[in-house]
Each structure stands twice: as structure tokens, then as C-alpha cells.
Amino acid sequence: MSWTILSFNLIQSQKVPDQFKNKVNELISKAPKTYEEIDGFLRSSRKDTSLMRYTIKESIEHDYIDGRIYALNQLGRVYRDISNYPKALELFQEALKLSIETDNLEFRIYSLNMISVVYRRTEAIKSALDYSQEALELAETVEPENRSKGLKRSINVSLNSIGNIYQLLEQYDLAIDKFKESMKLEEELDNPLGLAINYQNVGECYEAQAKLEPALESFQKSLSYNREINSEKGKIICNYSIAHVYVHLKRMDEALTLLTSSLERAKVLGDQEIIASILNNLGWANLNVGDYTKAESYLQEGLNIAKSYNFPSEIAEANKFLSELWMKKNDFKKAMDFYKESKKYEEQVTNNLNVRYVNDMILRYEAEKQIDQLKTLEEEVKNQAITLRKNKTILLVTFIALALVGGILYILYRQYQLSSEKKLLTLEQTMLRSQMNPHFLFNSLNSIKLYIINNEKKNAVHYLNKFSKLVRKILEASSQREIPLSEELETVELYMNIENIRFSNEIVFKINIEDGIDVHNVKIPSLILQPFLENALWHGLSSKEGEKNITLDVLKGPEGFIKIAITDDGVGRDAAEKIKERKVLKRKSVGIDITKERLANFSKDYQNSFHVEIIDIYDEHNQPSGTKIMLHIPTI
């Protein structure tokens, strides 16, 4: 409470207009209890901190708690919008405490939502989800026909907040469902601000899924609504989001124009998080057009602001782009320093998200919501049963049973679906670990180091570039469920180039593509071929003397399939197994088993299922002369 007393002393020296004093006096005399009624008096002044503090002072003197709660929340919003989150949180929590004491459910829900927004923006996701769910659960205790307009808007804010949390957790389809649910209710309330916010969020989800055209369409709809209500902040966010998509689409001139104008307007607005984000995007865009001087200037400014206000995501983003910048300028030491900083803050963000806890909360929340819906349905059916005649009893009981069974089946299906998603995520993470195992990384870097020690600068730079490109492609591909075959072939070619250093360039690796196959249109699971090539290298070829050959053939299969053959001229499976048994350290090919599981998951979306053939190759003397792996992968 000390901040309020200090604020009141400051107000004494400031002139409050008589017109506003009269308005506050009238408000206190009428003492309305709902947000909408109080907002009708104070809406035009709610962003003026001096006038809101005056409202708090007068409300305390006249014991008008609801007016005090309203003004505390509006002060909190002002501080939140200029990124002063500790002060905003203090104000919202005081408003929440008062709303509980006075038993004002509408303001209690409003304050819970405001606290959730602060926690979400500071990436304290566990707390953000807790407050949003509490707000939504409280709001849903009121029957729909008894809900005030303010309460309905609070429900929409809760839905939007939960959608934002799902979005941060990269659960994009779940997030889009929440935003669309909120959007439908905002249309019923004819609230263009709510529609603008939800279209913006939907656009961000689509962009994260690389659905650029739907993303652009959503951002433009959001911009249209922001223009309708003349929201400067909304227009700035929409414009830099559209510019972000333009960079992806290589429309650089349009992107730079939008970002430059958005930066000037954002500085006037004063939201430091938006300013940092725009600066980072300007740096990224200039990096793409090759203007490294401007890129460095914008990125450094964005990094300084992000550090000053502690925005971990923006700090990570700025460091990532600065790493790319110095890589392009061939200063690999600086590139590595910025890359490490980026990873450090990305790890901090990941830890803050507390993914395991929040995903458990999502599962629990969705399951409990379904159970509550079932209980409500059961109660409605039981109430109807009282008024029905005896000859309808059997039909009624059957209906209840079917409804319950259907609901239980739906819950079981939902749990199975979430379990499958979790299993798939585990497979992808395990696959990434196998692709990026420390032995491969350290051995590759040691090989490059030898070039540097031997003063073979050209070879060192050549292979370092290939190594960094391989690491980048593996990291990018690991976040996608499926990618074009063309990208997968680029990745394995880079992998083979790096591994060939360790084999003294004895390996001849060829890729052959049958005429009529467009590898850009064929989709396969990401990072699926490398384990088979690794197996061929270390079990088939590592023990062979002389020239070593691996061929990767992409062939047409039966209708609905494409065939990928990996052929080596190694020692054969039997000989490789005997050699392996004699080794003290044995390499375990866990990647093959994980790959088969991923292929099985991938095949679920197709009519046909995958299968793998392992074919032993013999020469004219019936001696083993290699191995062929044949992948039969289903296509659309």
C-alpha cells in the first residue's frame, strides 16, 4: 500500500481537471459494481496514470472499493504496456485481493486474467496457465444467461491467454482451436479489438507452422480490425508481423519499408519488447539483403534493449542473428561466441516454460473439462427424465448410457492421442540426439582442427562451412515432422562429406534420381536416411581396405510408394557382425530402431505402410560383396 500513499502526495501537486472531479463524484455517488458501468464513466481517462491515482484516492476516502479495483487494474495495464512488469503485477495483485474481499466475481476474474498476461509476457508459463484456468473456471460457474457483458469478455480473454500459452509450448493446433473459440464469442459481442487480437495470434501460429499464405491473410484481417478501432499498438504489431512473413517470402523491399516505419511508431508508443523485436527483425532483414553494417547496428541495439528489460526470447533471437552475421563475415570466433549466448538464453526460456509440468496441466485441464461436460449432460438428462412418462424410461436410460460411453470413449481417445503425440515428440528428440551425438561433433571438429594445424586453410574453411551448414539443417529439420526429399538429400550429402574426412576421402558417395521423380514434391520424415548411411559406413565399409562406395538411388515404386535404395560394397552383414564381436567398444545402432518407429508413425497418415528390406549382395564367387537397404515409403 506504500506506493499508493506516495502517489497521493504527488497528486496533491498536480492539477486534476474539475470536469474529471465531477465525473468521479458522480461515479462514487452511483457506485456501480460492474466493469462496463464503471468503464462508461472513466474509459476516456483510463490511460492517464494521474487521473487513475486520483480515482483510487477518492475511492478510498469514500469507501468505494469497486472503483478502486477498476483504477488499480487500469494503472496495471499502463505499466504492463511499457514493460514495467513488477509494478504492473503489484497493482493487479492488489486489485485481486480487494475483489476477493468484496466478493466481486467479475473483477476477480478480470484481475486473474491481467496477472496471467504479465506472467505470460515474462515467460513464467506455469503461473500464467494457473491464473488463466482459474479465471475461466470461475467464469464458467455463472450460467450463460446470467453472464454480464464484462464477464463474457473475461471468458474470451481467458481463452485467448490459454491459446497464447499453448502457442508458446508449440502446441499450435490446440492454440488455434482456443483462438477460434474466443473469436466466435468476440463476434457475438461485436468486439473488433478481441477479433484483432485473435486473428494476430492465429497468424503467428500459422507462420510457426510455415503456412505463410494463411498467416499473411490472418495478419491482414487483424490489421483491418486495428484500423477500425484505431489501435496504434495493434497496427504496429500487425505491420511488423506482415513484414516478418515478407522476409520469409523474400519480399525484402516491402519488409524493410514496413519495419522501418513500425520502428519509429513503436518508439513513440514506448513498448520496449515490441521495439526490441522490430530491431531484431530489421537486423535479420538487412542480413538477408547483405547490408551487414546496418544489420549489426540494429541487432546490437535490439540486444541492448532486451538485456535492459530482461526479455530472454529477444536476447536469444538477437544473438542468433549476430552469430549468422559473423559467420557470413568469416569471423568464426565471434560467430561461436554469439551462438553460445543464443543457446544459453534459449535454454533459459525452455527452462522457464517448464514444458513437462504445463503439458501435464493441459492434459488434466482438457480431461477435466470433458468430464465436467459429461456431468452437465448427465444432470440435464436426469432432470428431463422426471417429466417423461414411464414408457420412455428404457429409451432415456439407453440415451444416458450411450452419452456416457461416447464421452468416456472420447476421453480415452483424447488421452491416447496425447500419448501418441508425446511418444512422437520423444522419438524426434531421441533422433536429434542420435544425429547430433557428441562423438560425431567432436570427431568432425577434430578433423577440421587438423586442417588448421597443417595450415590447410582452404580445406578448413571449406569443411567448417559444410559442418555449420549440416548442424543448421539438422536443427531446422528436427522441428518439422516431414520435409521435402530434396532437403533430406542435401543433408545426407553434407553428412557424408563430413564423415569422408575421417575416412581419408576414400568413400565415393553418389546420389541417383530416376527420371520423372520430383524430389521437391515428395515428403518424407525429417532426418530419416542418415542412420542407414551411418550403419553402412561403420559396419559395412570401416573394415574394408581400398576404395569404398555407397550409392543412394531414388526410384519409382508401385503406386502409392517411392523406393530409396542405399547400397554399399562393404564386407557384408555376416563379416561385419564377426568383426563387431571382436571389438572391445561396440557401436550400437539405436538410430535404425528409432527410424523404423518414426516411419511407422509417419505411415499412419497414409493408406499404405512402410517396410524395409535388407538385401545381402554376393559376387560371382558367391562371396559377400556388400549390403543393400531398400526403403519402401508411402506417398500421397
XYZ file of C-alpha atoms in Angstrom:
636
model
C 0.000 0.000 0.000
C 3.023 2.322 0.423
C 3.120 3.121 -3.307
C -0.466 4.459 -3.144
C 0.296 6.821 -0.250
C 3.340 8.198 -2.098
C 1.272 8.561 -5.256
C -1.413 10.531 -3.410
C 1.191 13.002 -2.125
C 2.303 13.516 -5.757
C -1.285 14.058 -6.883
C -1.683 16.958 -4.485
C 0.801 18.959 -6.557
C -0.882 18.079 -9.846
C -3.948 19.792 -11.173
C -6.861 17.422 -11.731
C -9.456 18.966 -14.097
C -12.740 19.962 -12.409
C -14.660 18.114 -15.110
C -12.928 14.845 -14.137
C -13.508 15.509 -10.421
C -17.236 15.924 -11.112
C -17.228 12.699 -13.109
C -15.594 10.798 -10.226
C -18.029 12.325 -7.704
C -20.964 11.199 -9.845
C -19.422 7.722 -10.172
C -18.963 7.380 -6.407
C -22.489 8.596 -5.702
C -23.995 5.988 -8.048
C -21.473 3.287 -7.001
C -21.947 0.820 -9.887
C -20.420 -2.650 -9.397
C -19.766 -3.943 -12.926
C -16.766 -3.221 -15.127
C -18.929 -1.989 -18.015
C -20.788 0.573 -15.873
C -17.602 1.984 -14.295
C -15.848 1.954 -17.679
C -18.702 4.079 -19.027
C -17.585 6.873 -16.672
C -13.798 6.520 -16.905
C -12.980 4.914 -20.275
C -11.626 8.104 -21.908
C -9.259 8.700 -18.949
C -8.171 5.169 -18.049
C -4.693 5.509 -19.636
C -3.916 8.675 -17.629
C -1.982 7.495 -14.568
C -2.542 10.748 -12.621
C -6.314 10.571 -13.071
C -6.426 6.885 -12.140
C -4.448 7.612 -8.953
C -6.917 10.402 -8.149
C -9.769 7.909 -8.639
C -8.074 5.498 -6.205
C -7.610 8.270 -3.616
C -11.267 9.375 -3.824
C -12.480 5.754 -3.784
C -10.517 5.069 -0.571
C -11.876 8.212 1.092
C -15.494 7.265 0.220
C -15.009 3.505 0.769
C -15.916 2.729 -2.867
C -13.949 -0.496 -3.359
C -15.192 -1.346 -6.879
C -13.983 1.985 -8.272
C -10.648 1.445 -6.581
C -10.298 -2.041 -8.108
C -11.111 -0.678 -11.590
C -8.478 2.079 -11.316
C -5.807 -0.302 -9.944
C -6.331 -2.628 -12.921
C -6.117 0.257 -15.416
C -2.892 1.536 -13.809
C -1.528 -2.002 -14.039
C -2.350 -2.145 -17.755
C -0.437 1.101 -18.389
C 2.685 -0.201 -16.620
C 2.353 -3.560 -18.370
C 2.235 -1.876 -21.777
C 5.534 -0.066 -21.130
C 7.124 -3.360 -19.928
C 7.301 -2.376 -16.236
C 6.081 -5.831 -15.221
C 6.967 -5.779 -11.466
C 4.882 -2.605 -10.930
C 2.028 -3.969 -13.091
C 1.998 -7.242 -11.123
C 1.892 -5.375 -7.803
C -1.154 -3.346 -8.936
C -3.047 -6.339 -10.369
C -2.431 -8.389 -7.209
C -3.754 -5.573 -5.007
C -6.861 -5.377 -7.229
C -7.306 -9.169 -6.957
C -7.055 -9.080 -3.157
C -9.715 -6.347 -2.933
C -12.051 -8.158 -5.374
C -11.897 -11.297 -3.193
C -12.568 -9.260 -0.033
C -15.594 -7.530 -1.585
C -16.762 -10.776 -3.328
C -16.896 -9.125 -6.769
C -16.607 -12.143 -9.098
C -16.371 -10.119 -12.330
C -13.410 -8.009 -11.129
C -11.768 -11.060 -9.544
C -11.801 -12.828 -12.928
C -10.589 -9.650 -14.668
C -7.601 -9.308 -12.285
C -6.717 -13.015 -12.609
C -6.568 -12.591 -16.399
C -4.377 -9.491 -16.109
C -1.931 -11.312 -13.797
C -1.834 -14.229 -16.265
C -0.874 -11.849 -19.110
C 2.043 -10.426 -17.083
C 3.329 -13.915 -16.236
C 2.991 -14.995 -19.877
C 4.924 -11.983 -21.145
C 7.698 -12.665 -18.621
C 7.613 -16.356 -19.713
C 6.564 -17.698 -16.292
C 4.288 -20.103 -18.140
C 3.304 -22.339 -15.211
C 1.895 -19.369 -13.260
C 0.282 -17.868 -16.393
C -1.641 -21.073 -17.126
C -2.715 -21.459 -13.476
C -4.219 -17.939 -13.373
C -5.932 -18.220 -16.789
C -7.514 -21.561 -15.921
C -8.677 -20.260 -12.535
C -10.251 -17.230 -14.254
C -12.021 -19.409 -16.850
C -13.254 -21.944 -14.289
C -14.670 -19.149 -12.090
C -16.404 -17.501 -15.071
C -17.976 -20.802 -16.153
C -19.608 -21.205 -12.714
C -22.059 -18.488 -13.817
C -24.919 -19.722 -16.037
C -24.624 -18.344 -19.622
C -27.906 -16.419 -19.388
C -26.694 -14.652 -16.207
C -23.307 -13.542 -17.524
C -22.674 -9.807 -17.833
C -21.002 -8.356 -20.899
C -17.804 -7.819 -18.884
C -17.843 -11.439 -17.706
C -18.242 -12.669 -21.291
C -15.251 -10.583 -22.323
C -13.235 -12.032 -19.436
C -14.026 -15.549 -20.712
C -12.676 -14.508 -24.107
C -9.516 -13.097 -22.505
C -9.008 -16.404 -20.629
C -9.452 -18.437 -23.811
C -7.021 -16.154 -25.627
C -4.475 -16.407 -22.791
C -4.652 -20.215 -22.757
C -4.248 -20.153 -26.546
C -1.141 -17.970 -26.146
C 0.313 -20.433 -23.637
C -0.332 -23.375 -25.989
C 1.347 -21.290 -28.704
C 4.461 -20.763 -26.543
C 4.567 -24.535 -26.000
C 4.408 -25.021 -29.797
C 1.055 -26.804 -29.498
C -0.129 -24.774 -32.478
C -3.270 -26.709 -33.424
C -4.525 -26.588 -29.820
C -3.711 -22.866 -29.708
C -5.600 -22.154 -32.958
C -8.654 -24.004 -31.564
C -8.653 -21.747 -28.456
C -8.208 -18.571 -30.508
C -11.055 -19.554 -32.844
C -13.281 -20.375 -29.855
C -12.529 -16.918 -28.448
C -13.039 -15.360 -31.901
C -16.540 -16.819 -32.181
C -17.543 -15.299 -28.835
C -15.958 -11.939 -29.787
C -18.118 -11.901 -32.933
C -21.201 -12.391 -30.763
C -20.096 -9.439 -28.616
C -19.227 -7.411 -31.740
C -15.806 -6.643 -30.239
C -13.329 -5.671 -33.012
C -10.423 -5.400 -30.522
C -10.850 -9.038 -29.468
C -11.123 -10.108 -33.108
C -7.950 -8.168 -33.977
C -6.002 -9.866 -31.163
C -7.202 -13.371 -32.052
C -6.505 -13.011 -35.796
C -2.980 -11.805 -34.887
C -2.444 -14.881 -32.700
C -3.797 -17.265 -35.354
C -1.423 -15.690 -37.903
C 1.559 -16.264 -35.593
C 0.614 -19.951 -35.214
C 0.298 -20.408 -38.978
C 3.661 -18.700 -39.520
C 5.281 -21.027 -36.962
C 3.871 -23.953 -38.972
C 5.379 -22.426 -42.175
C 1.872 -21.816 -43.566
C 2.843 -18.396 -44.842
C -0.182 -17.504 -47.009
C -2.793 -18.261 -44.271
C -0.529 -16.381 -41.822
C -0.417 -13.316 -44.093
C -4.210 -13.425 -44.527
C -4.751 -13.563 -40.724
C -2.333 -10.669 -40.078
C -4.088 -8.545 -42.719
C -7.501 -9.255 -41.135
C -6.088 -8.257 -37.757
C -4.692 -5.045 -39.280
C -8.128 -4.254 -40.730
C -9.766 -4.542 -37.283
C -6.986 -2.487 -35.660
C -7.543 0.254 -38.217
C -11.280 0.146 -37.480
C -10.657 0.813 -33.758
C -7.569 2.991 -34.486
C -5.286 0.958 -32.178
C -1.755 2.252 -32.774
C -0.152 -0.611 -30.879
C -2.237 -3.174 -32.792
C -1.331 -1.616 -36.139
C 2.389 -1.657 -35.289
C 2.309 -5.330 -34.246
C 0.381 -6.307 -37.404
C 2.749 -4.394 -39.689
C 5.921 -5.933 -38.279
C 4.274 -9.385 -38.348
C 3.410 -8.889 -42.033
C 6.989 -7.730 -42.627
C 8.267 -10.891 -40.922
C 6.306 -13.011 -43.429
C 7.616 -10.852 -46.292
C 11.202 -11.712 -45.233
C 10.338 -15.421 -45.424
C 8.821 -14.808 -48.877
C 11.983 -12.869 -49.954
C 9.961 -9.664 -50.482
C 12.737 -7.670 -48.847
C 11.940 -4.147 -50.025
C 8.386 -4.342 -48.687
C 9.622 -5.895 -45.435
C 12.256 -3.193 -44.823
C 9.791 -0.372 -45.558
C 7.217 -1.755 -43.107
C 9.772 -2.481 -40.375
C 11.405 0.965 -40.626
C 8.070 2.796 -40.280
C 6.968 0.422 -37.490
C 10.157 1.141 -35.513
C 9.555 4.911 -35.462
C 5.934 4.423 -34.360
C 6.928 1.831 -31.719
C 9.432 4.265 -30.171
C 6.616 6.795 -29.759
C 4.440 4.083 -28.183
C 7.192 3.120 -25.719
C 6.642 -0.661 -25.537
C 10.245 -1.853 -25.175
C 9.509 -5.504 -26.025
C 7.951 -4.505 -29.366
C 10.880 -2.148 -30.065
C 13.415 -4.933 -29.357
C 11.513 -7.354 -31.597
C 11.328 -4.868 -34.512
C 15.045 -4.068 -34.191
C 15.895 -7.783 -34.320
C 13.700 -8.232 -37.393
C 15.304 -5.206 -39.094
C 18.687 -6.787 -38.398
C 17.504 -10.095 -39.856
C 16.094 -8.423 -42.988
C 19.287 -6.422 -43.607
C 21.297 -9.609 -43.065
C 19.264 -11.212 -45.855
C 19.958 -8.347 -48.286
C 23.668 -8.356 -47.426
C 23.838 -4.978 -45.632
C 25.934 -6.251 -42.707
C 26.676 -2.802 -41.237
C 23.009 -1.935 -40.779
C 22.242 -5.474 -39.661
C 24.856 -5.313 -36.893
C 23.681 -1.870 -35.749
C 20.017 -2.916 -35.457
C 20.799 -6.261 -33.819
C 23.144 -4.702 -31.252
C 20.520 -2.073 -30.358
C 17.831 -4.755 -30.056
C 20.142 -6.859 -27.854
C 20.879 -3.913 -25.541
C 17.168 -3.168 -25.016
C 16.336 -6.861 -24.500
C 19.082 -7.138 -21.849
C 17.995 -3.918 -20.128
C 14.405 -5.144 -19.740
C 15.243 -8.876 -19.409
C 13.462 -10.297 -22.480
C 15.150 -13.751 -22.779
C 13.482 -14.657 -26.093
C 14.605 -11.422 -27.755
C 18.124 -11.777 -26.278
C 18.334 -15.277 -27.780
C 16.990 -14.023 -31.141
C 19.458 -11.125 -31.367
C 22.416 -13.392 -30.501
C 21.301 -15.976 -33.082
C 21.228 -13.413 -35.897
C 24.539 -11.865 -34.754
C 26.078 -15.361 -34.909
C 24.840 -15.704 -38.515
C 26.194 -12.227 -39.305
C 29.736 -13.010 -38.112
C 29.634 -16.396 -39.828
C 28.925 -14.601 -43.109
C 31.820 -12.208 -42.355
C 34.096 -15.255 -41.727
C 34.816 -14.290 -38.110
C 34.145 -17.746 -36.700
C 35.261 -16.954 -33.157
C 32.693 -14.148 -32.782
C 30.098 -16.295 -34.511
C 30.673 -19.074 -31.979
C 30.546 -16.625 -29.022
C 27.162 -15.246 -30.109
C 25.922 -18.761 -30.899
C 26.753 -19.883 -27.343
C 24.957 -16.845 -25.890
C 21.904 -17.603 -28.035
C 21.808 -21.221 -26.855
C 22.215 -20.136 -23.212
C 19.138 -17.895 -23.367
C 17.145 -20.398 -25.422
C 17.848 -22.899 -22.652
C 16.703 -20.359 -20.063
C 13.438 -19.822 -21.959
C 12.926 -23.581 -22.240
C 13.502 -23.995 -18.507
C 11.079 -21.165 -17.750
C 8.420 -22.821 -19.857
C 8.565 -25.923 -17.635
C 7.221 -27.962 -20.539
C 6.613 -31.237 -18.754
C 4.549 -29.612 -15.991
C 2.498 -27.466 -18.345
C 1.780 -30.315 -20.765
C 0.531 -32.361 -17.805
C -1.649 -29.380 -16.885
C -3.012 -29.243 -20.440
C -3.895 -32.924 -20.315
C -5.542 -32.577 -16.921
C -7.415 -29.418 -17.900
C -8.752 -30.853 -21.157
C -9.745 -34.132 -19.478
C -11.453 -32.377 -16.552
C -13.319 -30.130 -18.970
C -14.656 -33.156 -20.839
C -15.662 -34.825 -17.556
C -17.466 -31.646 -16.447
C -19.311 -31.540 -19.760
C -20.341 -35.164 -19.268
C -21.572 -34.449 -15.741
C -23.577 -31.472 -17.013
C -25.079 -33.597 -19.778
C -25.941 -36.325 -17.277
C -27.670 -33.876 -14.946
C -29.688 -32.390 -17.801
C -30.808 -35.844 -18.895
C -31.768 -36.792 -15.321
C -33.845 -33.612 -14.939
C -35.669 -34.374 -18.175
C -36.305 -37.945 -17.007
C -38.517 -36.659 -14.150
C -41.014 -35.158 -16.608
C -41.102 -38.091 -19.041
C -43.694 -40.853 -18.885
C -42.844 -44.345 -17.720
C -42.995 -45.790 -21.238
C -39.949 -43.598 -22.199
C -37.733 -44.837 -19.344
C -35.918 -47.516 -21.371
C -35.170 -45.052 -24.179
C -33.919 -42.457 -21.698
C -31.590 -44.902 -19.898
C -30.219 -46.064 -23.259
C -29.556 -42.486 -24.281
C -27.733 -41.739 -21.000
C -25.627 -44.871 -21.348
C -24.723 -44.034 -24.931
C -23.853 -40.460 -23.983
C -21.637 -41.616 -21.118
C -19.963 -44.337 -23.178
C -19.428 -41.878 -26.031
C -17.960 -39.318 -23.632
C -15.672 -41.874 -21.976
C -14.559 -43.139 -25.390
C -13.808 -39.565 -26.411
C -11.707 -39.008 -23.249
C -9.857 -42.287 -23.819
C -9.283 -41.324 -27.463
C -8.031 -37.890 -26.400
C -5.643 -39.419 -23.864
C -4.428 -41.892 -26.500
C -3.925 -39.036 -28.954
C -1.905 -37.017 -26.434
C 0.087 -40.145 -25.538
C 0.876 -40.665 -29.250
C 1.944 -37.037 -29.608
C 4.194 -37.391 -26.554
C 5.700 -40.621 -27.962
C 6.300 -38.915 -31.320
C 7.981 -35.956 -29.584
C 10.204 -38.380 -27.623
C 11.158 -40.164 -30.869
C 12.038 -36.850 -32.553
C 14.157 -35.758 -29.568
C 15.944 -39.147 -29.443
C 16.563 -38.991 -33.201
C 18.033 -35.486 -32.870
C 20.348 -36.724 -30.094
C 21.492 -39.607 -32.333
C 22.084 -37.192 -35.234
C 23.980 -34.722 -33.020
C 25.846 -37.237 -30.822
C 28.990 -35.805 -29.164
C 31.336 -38.349 -30.832
C 30.314 -37.188 -34.293
C 30.558 -33.493 -33.344
C 33.927 -33.756 -31.594
C 35.463 -36.050 -34.210
C 34.295 -33.738 -37.017
C 35.712 -30.669 -35.276
C 38.984 -32.507 -34.557
C 39.264 -33.419 -38.250
C 38.760 -29.765 -39.194
C 41.265 -28.781 -36.495
C 43.907 -30.951 -38.193
C 43.470 -28.949 -41.392
C 44.035 -25.763 -39.382
C 47.122 -27.231 -37.632
C 48.509 -28.368 -41.026
C 47.858 -24.834 -42.330
C 45.372 -26.128 -44.946
C 43.191 -23.015 -44.620
C 41.157 -23.611 -47.728
C 40.187 -27.143 -46.635
C 39.499 -25.952 -43.073
C 37.134 -23.178 -44.204
C 35.519 -25.482 -46.780
C 34.732 -28.210 -44.283
C 33.841 -25.790 -41.464
C 31.245 -24.215 -43.736
C 29.882 -27.647 -44.567
C 29.850 -28.641 -40.886
C 27.977 -25.477 -39.793
C 25.500 -25.891 -42.649
C 24.934 -29.549 -41.641
C 24.331 -28.618 -37.976
C 21.933 -25.841 -39.015
C 19.994 -28.145 -41.360
C 19.729 -30.878 -38.678
C 18.424 -28.357 -36.116
C 15.928 -26.874 -38.585
C 14.732 -30.287 -39.799
C 14.316 -31.615 -36.245
C 11.464 -29.132 -35.618
C 9.486 -30.403 -38.640
C 7.551 -33.661 -38.818
C 8.197 -34.071 -42.538
C 10.308 -32.299 -45.175
C 10.806 -32.464 -48.953
C 13.075 -35.321 -50.082
C 15.303 -32.729 -51.787
C 16.209 -31.189 -48.403
C 16.878 -34.626 -46.871
C 19.234 -35.456 -49.768
C 21.128 -32.174 -49.210
C 21.506 -33.026 -45.505
C 22.855 -36.564 -46.079
C 25.259 -35.314 -48.748
C 26.675 -32.838 -46.219
C 26.849 -35.630 -43.616
C 28.768 -37.895 -45.991
C 31.176 -35.076 -46.903
C 31.980 -34.551 -43.205
C 32.324 -38.287 -42.442
C 34.573 -38.711 -45.512
C 37.225 -36.560 -43.832
C 37.596 -39.272 -41.177
C 37.869 -41.945 -43.897
C 40.701 -40.018 -45.634
C 38.343 -39.277 -48.537
C 38.294 -42.953 -49.561
C 34.476 -43.055 -49.813
C 32.762 -42.487 -53.157
C 29.180 -41.396 -52.445
C 26.678 -40.980 -55.296
C 23.010 -39.985 -55.397
C 20.951 -41.156 -58.401
C 17.389 -39.992 -59.001
C 15.183 -41.815 -61.504
C 13.697 -39.649 -64.263
C 10.176 -38.474 -63.555
C 10.636 -38.126 -59.768
C 10.325 -34.570 -58.412
C 12.190 -34.753 -55.101
C 10.836 -31.315 -54.136
C 7.260 -32.673 -54.012
C 7.979 -35.969 -52.243
C 7.557 -35.694 -48.454
C 9.417 -37.950 -46.021
C 10.037 -37.806 -42.253
C 12.888 -35.452 -41.411
C 16.393 -36.886 -40.775
C 15.348 -40.447 -41.790
C 18.211 -41.545 -44.100
C 21.299 -40.696 -42.025
C 21.061 -43.717 -39.630
C 21.134 -46.132 -42.601
C 24.156 -44.357 -44.122
C 25.907 -44.334 -40.735
C 25.233 -48.083 -40.435
C 26.720 -48.702 -43.908
C 29.814 -46.636 -43.043
C 30.648 -48.099 -39.662
C 29.570 -51.719 -40.131
C 29.984 -52.266 -43.867
C 32.875 -50.070 -45.019
C 35.030 -49.223 -41.991
C 36.643 -52.695 -42.044
C 37.189 -52.790 -45.822
C 40.527 -51.934 -47.424
C 40.827 -49.755 -50.507
C 38.052 -47.907 -52.366
C 34.691 -47.737 -50.619
C 31.424 -46.999 -52.423
C 27.964 -46.014 -51.229
C 25.142 -45.321 -53.681
C 21.767 -43.807 -52.809
C 19.126 -44.429 -55.505
C 15.673 -42.789 -55.521
C 13.367 -44.999 -57.585
C 9.714 -45.221 -58.556
C 7.867 -47.927 -56.609
C 4.413 -49.440 -57.015
C 1.521 -46.968 -56.972
C 1.487 -45.076 -53.676
C 5.157 -45.813 -52.907
C 8.612 -44.445 -53.571
C 11.745 -46.610 -53.139
C 15.034 -45.437 -51.682
C 17.953 -47.877 -52.017
C 21.208 -47.462 -50.051
C 23.894 -49.801 -51.429
C 27.427 -50.274 -50.080
C 30.245 -52.528 -51.316
C 31.397 -53.356 -47.805
C 32.246 -56.635 -46.113
C 28.615 -57.799 -45.749
C 26.483 -58.355 -42.704
C 27.973 -61.675 -41.536
C 31.562 -60.424 -41.646
C 30.569 -57.103 -40.019
C 28.898 -58.976 -37.138
C 32.011 -61.092 -36.537
C 34.233 -58.001 -36.563
C 31.855 -56.270 -34.166
C 32.013 -59.206 -31.704
C 35.820 -58.949 -31.609
C 35.733 -55.212 -30.783
C 36.027 -54.050 -27.177
C 33.880 -50.962 -27.855
C 30.772 -51.796 -29.831
C 28.682 -49.183 -31.643
C 25.010 -49.852 -31.033
C 22.830 -48.817 -33.979
C 19.901 -47.438 -31.961
C 19.217 -44.988 -34.795
C 17.836 -47.753 -37.056
C 15.221 -48.856 -34.487
C 14.172 -45.248 -33.792
C 13.936 -44.608 -37.536
C 11.649 -47.618 -38.018
C 9.355 -46.360 -35.241
C 9.257 -42.887 -36.842
C 8.449 -44.398 -40.238
C 5.632 -46.401 -38.631
C 4.185 -43.180 -37.131
C 4.586 -41.386 -40.459
C 2.738 -44.196 -42.307
C -0.351 -43.843 -40.109
C -1.461 -40.868 -42.227
C -1.361 -42.939 -45.464
C -3.290 -45.885 -46.835
C -0.069 -47.917 -47.284
C 2.513 -48.758 -44.641
C 6.302 -48.575 -44.966
C 8.633 -51.551 -44.980
C 12.396 -52.026 -45.016
C 14.268 -54.739 -46.917
C 17.864 -55.711 -46.135
C 19.456 -57.489 -49.119
C 22.853 -59.203 -48.968
C 24.935 -58.806 -52.162
C 27.256 -61.587 -53.420
C 29.861 -61.587 -56.190
C 30.250 -64.226 -58.947
C 32.143 -66.466 -56.492
C 29.237 -66.313 -54.012
C 31.320 -64.224 -51.639
C 29.702 -61.313 -49.720
C 30.318 -58.055 -51.588
C 28.073 -55.564 -49.826
C 24.603 -54.787 -48.496
C 21.552 -53.016 -49.909
C 18.898 -51.340 -47.731
C 15.605 -50.810 -49.611
C 13.095 -48.397 -48.039
C 9.525 -48.547 -49.366
C 7.979 -45.238 -48.250
C 4.282 -44.376 -48.837
C 3.410 -41.157 -50.670
C 0.218 -39.158 -51.198
